[in-house]
Amino acid sequence: VPHLKDYYLCLFEEPNETRSEHFAERITDTAKLMIAIRDRKDEGMPMTSFPVSQLLPTGYRDSSEPQTFFVMLLHQRESVFGYSVLQYDTGYTPTLYFHHWNVIVANALNSISNQNKLRSLYEERRKASVTDTLTGLYNRRGLEEKLNSMLLSSPSSSGSVSSRSEIYETSIPNGAVLSDVGVHPPISRP
């Protein structure tokens, strides 16, 4: 980008998922500097945490001379991800390119956020499909999957499991007894 001197991408560290009418209420107290381009040199991904009230981490602000930064909030509908900070050469201002760039970055961050939410929901549903909700033990599907994986990874050529305890040790609490009625606590013997 011509005349662009510095570019910083700052993302909020603790996303605030509360629904509110105002963006200001969704902005967190801390951010992380993800990308830093200073004096047209890529400084990589510093991953430096700092208070949002400072705008940028201390090492990235030049206090020897006055500076003008252009800041744009990165958001997509109800979600707020962070902000971009730009500094142009003296006498230049952001162009339409800057605004388009921020829309693209916000869309990408929104897609990543949605993928993470979907992955989390999938894992939650996957776990619920193989375990009993009351006990947390494997259900029939979970036991079948565990058995199949054990049979496939069995070192013996016949593909058999060496002992019944291998099957249940990850599913049954220590010392509990499995019966057709359910799981019973261990019996203490003298």
Coordinates of N, CA and C in Angstrom, one line a residue:
V1 N 0.9 -1.2 0.0 CA 0.0 0.0 0.0 C 0.9 1.2 0.0
P2 N 0.7 2.1 -1.0 CA 1.6 3.3 -1.0 C 1.3 4.2 0.2
H3 N 2.4 4.7 0.7 CA 2.4 5.7 1.8 C 2.0 5.1 3.1
L4 N 1.8 3.8 3.2 CA 1.5 3.2 4.5 C 2.8 3.0 5.2
K5 N 2.9 3.5 6.4 CA 4.1 3.4 7.2 C 4.1 2.3 8.2
D6 N 3.0 2.2 9.0 CA 2.8 1.2 10.0 C 1.5 0.5 9.9
Y7 N 1.4 -0.8 10.2 CA 0.2 -1.5 10.3 C 0.2 -2.5 11.5
Y8 N -0.8 -2.4 12.3 CA -0.9 -3.3 13.5 C -2.3 -4.0 13.5
L9 N -2.3 -5.3 13.8 CA -3.5 -6.0 14.0 C -3.6 -6.4 15.4
C10 N -4.6 -5.9 16.1 CA -4.8 -6.2 17.5 C -6.1 -6.9 17.7
L11 N -6.1 -8.1 18.4 CA -7.3 -8.8 18.7 C -7.5 -8.9 20.2
F12 N -8.8 -8.8 20.5 CA -9.2 -8.9 21.9 C -8.9 -10.3 22.4
E13 N -8.4 -10.3 23.7 CA -8.0 -11.6 24.2 C -9.1 -12.4 24.8
E14 N -10.0 -11.8 25.5 CA -11.1 -12.5 26.1 C -12.4 -12.0 25.5
P15 N -12.8 -12.8 24.4 CA -14.0 -12.3 23.7 C -15.2 -12.2 24.7
N16 N -15.9 -11.1 24.5 CA -17.1 -10.9 25.4 C -18.3 -11.3 24.5
E17 N -18.9 -12.4 24.9 CA -20.1 -12.9 24.1 C -21.4 -12.4 24.5
T18 N -21.4 -11.5 25.4 CA -22.7 -10.9 25.9 C -23.3 -10.1 24.8
R19 N -24.6 -10.3 24.6 CA -25.4 -9.5 23.6 C -25.7 -8.1 24.1
S20 N -25.3 -7.1 23.3 CA -25.6 -5.8 23.7 C -25.8 -5.0 22.5
E21 N -26.5 -3.9 22.6 CA -26.8 -3.0 21.5 C -25.5 -2.2 21.1
H22 N -24.6 -2.0 22.0 CA -23.5 -1.1 21.7 C -22.1 -1.9 21.6
F23 N -21.4 -1.6 20.6 CA -20.1 -2.3 20.4 C -19.2 -2.0 21.6
A24 N -19.2 -0.8 22.2 CA -18.3 -0.5 23.3 C -18.4 -1.4 24.5
E25 N -19.6 -2.0 24.7 CA -19.8 -2.9 25.8 C -19.2 -4.3 25.5
R26 N -18.9 -4.6 24.2 CA -18.3 -5.9 23.9 C -16.8 -5.8 23.8
I27 N -16.2 -4.7 23.9 CA -14.7 -4.5 23.9 C -14.1 -4.9 25.2
T28 N -13.1 -5.7 25.1 CA -12.5 -6.2 26.4 C -11.4 -5.3 26.8
D29 N -10.9 -5.6 28.0 CA -9.8 -4.7 28.6 C -8.4 -5.0 28.1
T30 N -8.2 -6.2 27.5 CA -6.9 -6.5 27.0 C -7.0 -7.0 25.6
A31 N -5.9 -6.8 24.9 CA -5.7 -7.2 23.5 C -4.4 -7.8 23.3
K32 N -4.2 -8.5 22.1 CA -2.9 -9.1 21.8 C -2.5 -8.5 20.4
L33 N -1.3 -8.0 20.3 CA -0.8 -7.6 19.1 C -0.4 -8.8 18.2
M34 N -1.1 -9.0 17.1 CA -0.9 -10.2 16.3 C 0.0 -10.0 15.2
I35 N -0.1 -8.9 14.5 CA 0.8 -8.6 13.4 C 1.3 -7.2 13.5
A36 N 2.6 -7.0 13.3 CA 3.2 -5.7 13.4 C 4.1 -5.4 12.1
I37 N 3.7 -4.3 11.4 CA 4.6 -3.8 10.4 C 4.9 -2.4 10.8
R38 N 6.2 -2.2 11.0 CA 6.7 -0.9 11.5 C 7.7 -0.3 10.6
D39 N 7.5 0.9 10.2 CA 8.4 1.6 9.2 C 8.6 0.7 8.0
R40 N 7.5 0.1 7.5 CA 7.5 -0.7 6.3 C 8.2 -2.0 6.4
K41 N 8.6 -2.4 7.6 CA 9.3 -3.7 7.9 C 8.4 -4.6 8.7
D42 N 8.3 -5.8 8.2 CA 7.5 -6.8 8.9 C 8.2 -7.3 10.1
E43 N 7.5 -7.1 11.3 CA 8.1 -7.5 12.5 C 7.5 -8.8 13.0
G44 N 6.8 -9.5 12.1 CA 6.2 -10.8 12.4 C 5.0 -10.7 13.3
M45 N 4.9 -11.8 14.1 CA 3.7 -11.9 15.0 C 4.2 -11.8 16.5
P46 N 4.3 -10.6 17.0 CA 4.8 -10.4 18.4 C 4.0 -11.1 19.5
M47 N 2.7 -11.3 19.3 CA 1.8 -11.9 20.3 C 2.0 -11.3 21.7
T48 N 2.1 -10.0 21.7 CA 2.3 -9.2 22.9 C 0.9 -8.8 23.5
S49 N 0.6 -9.1 24.8 CA -0.6 -8.6 25.4 C -0.4 -7.3 26.0
F50 N -1.5 -6.5 26.0 CA -1.4 -5.1 26.5 C -2.8 -4.6 26.8
P51 N -2.9 -3.6 27.7 CA -4.3 -3.0 27.9 C -4.8 -2.2 26.7
V52 N -6.0 -2.4 26.4 CA -6.6 -1.7 25.2 C -6.5 -0.2 25.4
S53 N -6.5 0.3 26.6 CA -6.5 1.7 26.8 C -5.2 2.3 26.3
Q54 N -4.2 1.5 26.0 CA -2.9 2.0 25.5 C -2.9 2.0 24.0
L55 N -3.9 1.5 23.3 CA -4.0 1.3 21.9 C -3.0 0.4 21.3
L56 N -1.7 0.5 21.7 CA -0.6 -0.4 21.2 C 0.3 -0.7 22.4
P57 N 1.1 -1.8 22.3 CA 2.1 -2.0 23.4 C 3.1 -0.9 23.4
T58 N 3.7 -0.7 24.5 CA 4.6 0.5 24.8 C 5.7 0.5 23.7
G59 N 6.3 -0.6 23.3 CA 7.5 -0.5 22.4 C 7.1 -0.2 21.0
Y60 N 5.8 -0.1 20.7 CA 5.4 0.2 19.3 C 4.9 1.7 19.2
R61 N 5.0 2.5 20.2 CA 4.6 3.9 20.1 C 5.9 4.7 20.2
D62 N 6.0 5.7 19.3 CA 7.2 6.5 19.4 C 6.8 7.8 20.1
S63 N 7.3 8.0 21.3 CA 6.9 9.1 22.1 C 7.8 10.4 21.8
S64 N 8.8 10.3 20.9 CA 9.6 11.4 20.7 C 9.0 12.4 19.8
E65 N 8.0 12.0 19.0 CA 7.3 13.0 18.1 C 5.8 12.7 18.1
P66 N 5.0 13.7 17.8 CA 3.5 13.4 17.7 C 3.2 12.4 16.5
Q67 N 2.2 11.6 16.8 CA 1.9 10.6 15.8 C 0.4 10.6 15.5
T68 N 0.0 10.3 14.3 CA -1.4 10.2 13.9 C -1.7 8.7 13.5
F69 N -2.6 8.1 14.2 CA -3.0 6.7 13.9 C -4.4 6.7 13.4
F70 N -4.7 5.8 12.5 CA -6.1 5.6 12.0 C -6.5 4.2 12.6
V71 N -7.6 4.2 13.3 CA -8.0 3.0 14.0 C -9.4 2.6 13.5
M72 N -9.5 1.3 13.2 CA -10.8 0.8 12.7 C -11.1 -0.5 13.5
L73 N -12.3 -0.5 14.0 CA -12.8 -1.7 14.8 C -13.1 -2.8 13.8
L74 N -12.6 -4.0 14.1 CA -12.9 -5.2 13.3 C -14.1 -5.9 13.8
H75 N -15.2 -5.9 13.1 CA -16.5 -6.5 13.6 C -17.2 -7.1 12.4
Q76 N -18.1 -8.0 12.8 CA -19.0 -8.6 11.8 C -20.3 -8.8 12.5
R77 N -21.3 -8.1 12.1 CA -22.6 -8.1 12.8 C -22.4 -7.9 14.3
E78 N -22.8 -9.0 15.1 CA -22.7 -8.8 16.6 C -21.3 -9.1 17.1
S79 N -20.5 -9.6 16.3 CA -19.1 -10.0 16.9 C -18.1 -8.9 16.7
V80 N -17.3 -8.7 17.7 CA -16.2 -7.8 17.7 C -14.9 -8.5 18.0
F81 N -14.0 -8.4 17.1 CA -12.7 -9.2 17.1 C -11.5 -8.4 17.6
G82 N -11.4 -7.2 17.3 CA -10.3 -6.4 17.6 C -10.3 -5.1 16.8
Y83 N -9.1 -4.6 16.4 CA -9.0 -3.4 15.6 C -7.7 -3.4 14.8
S84 N -7.7 -2.6 13.8 CA -6.5 -2.4 13.0 C -6.0 -1.0 13.3
V85 N -4.7 -0.8 13.3 CA -4.1 0.5 13.5 C -3.2 0.8 12.4
L86 N -3.3 1.9 11.7 CA -2.5 2.3 10.6 C -1.9 3.7 10.8
Q87 N -0.7 3.8 10.3 CA 0.0 5.1 10.3 C 0.5 5.4 8.9
Y88 N 0.1 6.4 8.3 CA 0.6 6.8 7.0 C 1.7 7.8 7.0
D89 N 2.4 8.0 5.9 CA 3.3 9.1 5.8 C 2.6 10.4 6.0
T90 N 3.4 11.4 6.5 CA 2.8 12.7 6.8 C 2.0 13.2 5.6
G91 N 0.8 13.7 5.8 CA 0.0 14.3 4.7 C -0.9 13.3 4.0
Y92 N -0.8 12.0 4.3 CA -1.6 11.0 3.6 C -2.7 10.5 4.5
T93 N -3.8 10.0 4.0 CA -4.9 9.5 4.8 C -5.3 8.1 4.2
P94 N -6.1 7.4 4.9 CA -6.5 6.1 4.4 C -7.4 6.2 3.1
T95 N -7.2 5.2 2.3 CA -8.0 5.2 1.1 C -9.1 4.1 1.2
L96 N -9.8 4.0 0.1 CA -10.9 3.0 0.1 C -10.3 1.6 0.3
Y97 N -9.1 1.4 -0.2 CA -8.4 0.1 0.0 C -8.4 -0.3 1.4
F98 N -8.1 0.6 2.3 CA -8.0 0.4 3.7 C -9.3 -0.2 4.3
H99 N -10.4 0.4 3.9 CA -11.7 0.0 4.3 C -12.1 -1.4 3.8
H100 N -11.7 -1.6 2.5 CA -12.0 -3.0 2.0 C -11.1 -4.0 2.7
W101 N -9.9 -3.7 3.0 CA -9.0 -4.6 3.7 C -9.6 -5.0 5.0
N102 N -10.1 -4.0 5.8 CA -10.7 -4.3 7.1 C -11.9 -5.2 7.0
V103 N -12.7 -5.0 6.0 CA -13.9 -5.8 5.8 C -13.4 -7.3 5.5
I104 N -12.4 -7.5 4.7 CA -11.9 -8.8 4.4 C -11.3 -9.4 5.7
V105 N -10.6 -8.7 6.5 CA -10.0 -9.3 7.7 C -11.1 -9.6 8.7
A106 N -12.1 -8.8 8.8 CA -13.2 -9.1 9.7 C -14.0 -10.3 9.3
N107 N -14.2 -10.5 8.0 CA -14.9 -11.6 7.4 C -14.1 -12.9 7.7
A108 N -12.8 -12.8 7.5 CA -11.9 -14.0 7.8 C -12.0 -14.4 9.3
L109 N -11.9 -13.4 10.2 CA -11.9 -13.6 11.6 C -13.3 -14.2 12.0
N110 N -14.4 -13.7 11.4 CA -15.7 -14.3 11.6 C -15.8 -15.7 11.2
S111 N -15.2 -16.1 10.1 CA -15.2 -17.5 9.6 C -14.4 -18.4 10.5
I112 N -13.3 -17.9 11.0 CA -12.5 -18.7 12.0 C -13.3 -18.9 13.3
S113 N -13.9 -17.8 13.7 CA -14.7 -17.9 15.0 C -15.9 -18.9 14.8
N114 N -16.5 -18.9 13.7 CA -17.6 -19.8 13.4 C -17.1 -21.2 13.3
Q115 N -16.0 -21.5 12.7 CA -15.4 -22.8 12.6 C -15.1 -23.4 13.9
N116 N -14.5 -22.5 14.8 CA -14.2 -23.0 16.1 C -15.4 -23.3 16.9
K117 N -16.5 -22.5 16.8 CA -17.7 -22.8 17.5 C -18.3 -24.1 17.0
L118 N -18.3 -24.3 15.7 CA -18.8 -25.6 15.1 C -18.0 -26.8 15.6
R119 N -16.7 -26.6 15.6 CA -15.8 -27.7 16.0 C -16.1 -28.1 17.5
S120 N -16.3 -27.1 18.3 CA -16.6 -27.3 19.7 C -18.0 -28.0 19.9
L121 N -19.0 -27.5 19.2 CA -20.3 -28.2 19.2 C -20.2 -29.6 18.7
Y122 N -19.5 -29.8 17.7 CA -19.3 -31.2 17.1 C -18.7 -32.1 18.2
E123 N -17.7 -31.7 18.8 CA -17.0 -32.5 19.9 C -17.9 -32.8 21.0
E124 N -18.7 -31.8 21.4 CA -19.7 -31.9 22.5 C -20.7 -33.0 22.1
R125 N -21.3 -32.9 20.9 CA -22.3 -33.8 20.4 C -21.7 -35.2 20.2
R126 N -20.4 -35.3 19.8 CA -19.8 -36.6 19.6 C -19.6 -37.3 20.9
K127 N -19.2 -36.5 21.9 CA -19.0 -37.1 23.2 C -20.3 -37.6 23.8
A128 N -21.4 -36.8 23.6 CA -22.7 -37.2 24.1 C -23.2 -38.4 23.4
S129 N -22.8 -38.7 22.1 CA -23.3 -39.8 21.4 C -22.7 -41.1 21.8
V130 N -21.5 -41.1 22.5 CA -20.8 -42.3 22.9 C -20.8 -42.5 24.4
T131 N -21.4 -41.6 25.2 CA -21.4 -41.8 26.6 C -22.8 -41.6 27.2
D132 N -23.0 -42.2 28.3 CA -24.2 -42.1 29.0 C -24.2 -40.7 29.8
T133 N -25.2 -40.0 29.7 CA -25.2 -38.6 30.3 C -25.2 -38.7 31.8
L134 N -25.8 -39.7 32.4 CA -25.9 -39.8 33.8 C -24.6 -40.2 34.4
T135 N -24.0 -41.3 33.9 CA -22.8 -41.8 34.5 C -21.5 -41.4 33.9
G136 N -21.6 -40.9 32.6 CA -20.3 -40.6 31.9 C -19.6 -41.8 31.3
L137 N -20.2 -43.0 31.5 CA -19.6 -44.2 31.0 C -19.9 -44.4 29.5
Y138 N -19.1 -45.2 28.8 CA -19.4 -45.5 27.4 C -20.8 -46.2 27.3
N139 N -21.6 -45.8 26.3 CA -22.8 -46.5 25.9 C -22.4 -47.6 24.9
R140 N -23.4 -48.3 24.3 CA -23.2 -49.4 23.4 C -22.3 -48.9 22.2
R141 N -22.7 -47.7 21.7 CA -21.9 -47.2 20.5 C -20.5 -46.9 20.9
G142 N -20.3 -46.3 22.1 CA -18.9 -46.0 22.6 C -18.1 -47.3 22.8
L143 N -18.7 -48.3 23.4 CA -18.0 -49.6 23.6 C -17.7 -50.3 22.3
E144 N -18.6 -50.2 21.3 CA -18.3 -50.8 20.0 C -17.1 -50.1 19.3
E145 N -17.1 -48.8 19.4 CA -16.0 -48.0 18.8 C -14.7 -48.3 19.5
K146 N -14.7 -48.4 20.8 CA -13.5 -48.7 21.6 C -13.0 -50.1 21.3
L147 N -13.9 -51.0 21.2 CA -13.6 -52.4 20.8 C -12.9 -52.5 19.5
N148 N -13.6 -51.8 18.5 CA -13.0 -51.8 17.1 C -11.6 -51.2 17.1
S149 N -11.4 -50.1 17.8 CA -10.1 -49.5 17.7 C -9.1 -50.4 18.4
M150 N -9.5 -51.1 19.5 CA -8.6 -52.0 20.2 C -8.2 -53.2 19.3
L151 N -9.2 -53.7 18.6 CA -9.0 -54.8 17.7 C -8.1 -54.5 16.6
L152 N -8.3 -53.3 16.1 CA -7.4 -52.9 14.9 C -6.0 -52.6 15.4
S153 N -5.8 -52.1 16.6 CA -4.5 -51.8 17.1 C -3.8 -52.9 17.8
S154 N -4.5 -54.1 17.9 CA -4.0 -55.2 18.7 C -2.8 -55.8 18.0
P155 N -1.7 -56.0 18.8 CA -0.5 -56.6 18.2 C -0.5 -58.0 17.8
S156 N -1.5 -58.8 18.3 CA -1.6 -60.2 17.9 C -2.2 -60.3 16.5
S157 N -1.8 -61.4 15.9 CA -2.2 -61.6 14.5 C -3.6 -62.0 14.4
S158 N -4.2 -62.6 15.4 CA -5.6 -63.1 15.3 C -6.5 -61.9 15.5
G159 N -6.0 -60.8 16.0 CA -6.9 -59.6 16.2 C -7.8 -59.6 17.4
S160 N -7.5 -60.5 18.3 CA -8.3 -60.6 19.5 C -7.8 -59.8 20.6
V161 N -8.6 -59.4 21.5 CA -8.3 -58.6 22.7 C -7.7 -59.6 23.7
S162 N -6.6 -59.2 24.4 CA -6.0 -60.2 25.3 C -6.8 -60.4 26.6
S163 N -7.5 -59.5 27.0 CA -8.3 -59.7 28.2 C -9.6 -58.8 28.2
R164 N -10.6 -59.3 28.9 CA -11.8 -58.5 29.0 C -11.6 -57.2 29.7
S165 N -10.7 -57.2 30.6 CA -10.4 -55.9 31.4 C -10.0 -54.8 30.5
E166 N -9.3 -55.1 29.4 CA -8.9 -54.1 28.5 C -10.1 -53.3 27.9
I167 N -11.1 -54.1 27.7 CA -12.3 -53.5 27.1 C -13.0 -52.4 28.0
Y168 N -13.1 -52.8 29.3 CA -13.8 -52.0 30.2 C -13.0 -51.0 31.0
E169 N -11.7 -51.1 31.0 CA -10.9 -50.3 31.9 C -11.0 -48.8 31.7
T170 N -11.3 -48.4 30.4 CA -11.5 -47.0 30.2 C -12.9 -46.5 30.4
S171 N -13.9 -47.5 30.6 CA -15.3 -47.1 30.7 C -15.8 -47.3 32.1
I172 N -15.3 -48.3 32.9 CA -15.9 -48.6 34.2 C -15.0 -48.0 35.3
P173 N -15.5 -47.3 36.3 CA -14.7 -46.8 37.4 C -14.0 -47.9 38.1
N174 N -12.9 -47.6 38.8 CA -12.1 -48.6 39.5 C -13.0 -49.5 40.4
G175 N -12.9 -50.8 40.2 CA -13.5 -51.7 41.1 C -15.0 -51.9 40.9
A176 N -15.6 -51.2 40.0 CA -17.1 -51.3 39.8 C -17.3 -52.6 39.0
V177 N -18.5 -53.1 39.1 CA -18.9 -54.4 38.5 C -20.0 -54.1 37.4
L178 N -19.8 -54.6 36.2 CA -20.8 -54.4 35.1 C -21.7 -55.6 35.1
S179 N -23.0 -55.3 35.1 CA -24.0 -56.4 34.9 C -25.0 -56.0 33.9
D180 N -26.0 -56.8 33.6 CA -27.0 -56.5 32.7 C -28.0 -55.4 33.3
V181 N -27.9 -55.2 34.6 CA -28.8 -54.2 35.3 C -28.1 -52.9 35.3
G182 N -26.8 -52.8 35.4 CA -26.1 -51.6 35.4 C -24.7 -51.7 36.1
V183 N -24.1 -50.6 36.5 CA -22.8 -50.6 37.1 C -23.1 -50.5 38.6
H184 N -22.4 -51.4 39.3 CA -22.5 -51.5 40.8 C -21.2 -51.2 41.4
P185 N -21.2 -50.6 42.6 CA -19.9 -50.3 43.3 C -19.2 -51.6 43.7
P186 N -17.9 -51.5 43.9 CA -17.2 -52.7 44.3 C -17.7 -53.2 45.6
I187 N -17.6 -54.5 45.8 CA -18.0 -55.2 47.0 C -16.7 -55.3 47.9
S188 N -16.8 -54.8 49.1 CA -15.6 -55.0 50.0 C -15.7 -56.3 50.7
R189 N -14.6 -57.0 50.6 CA -14.5 -58.4 51.2 C -13.5 -58.4 52.3
P190 N -13.7 -59.1 53.4 CA -12.8 -59.1 54.5 C -11.5 -59.8 54.2

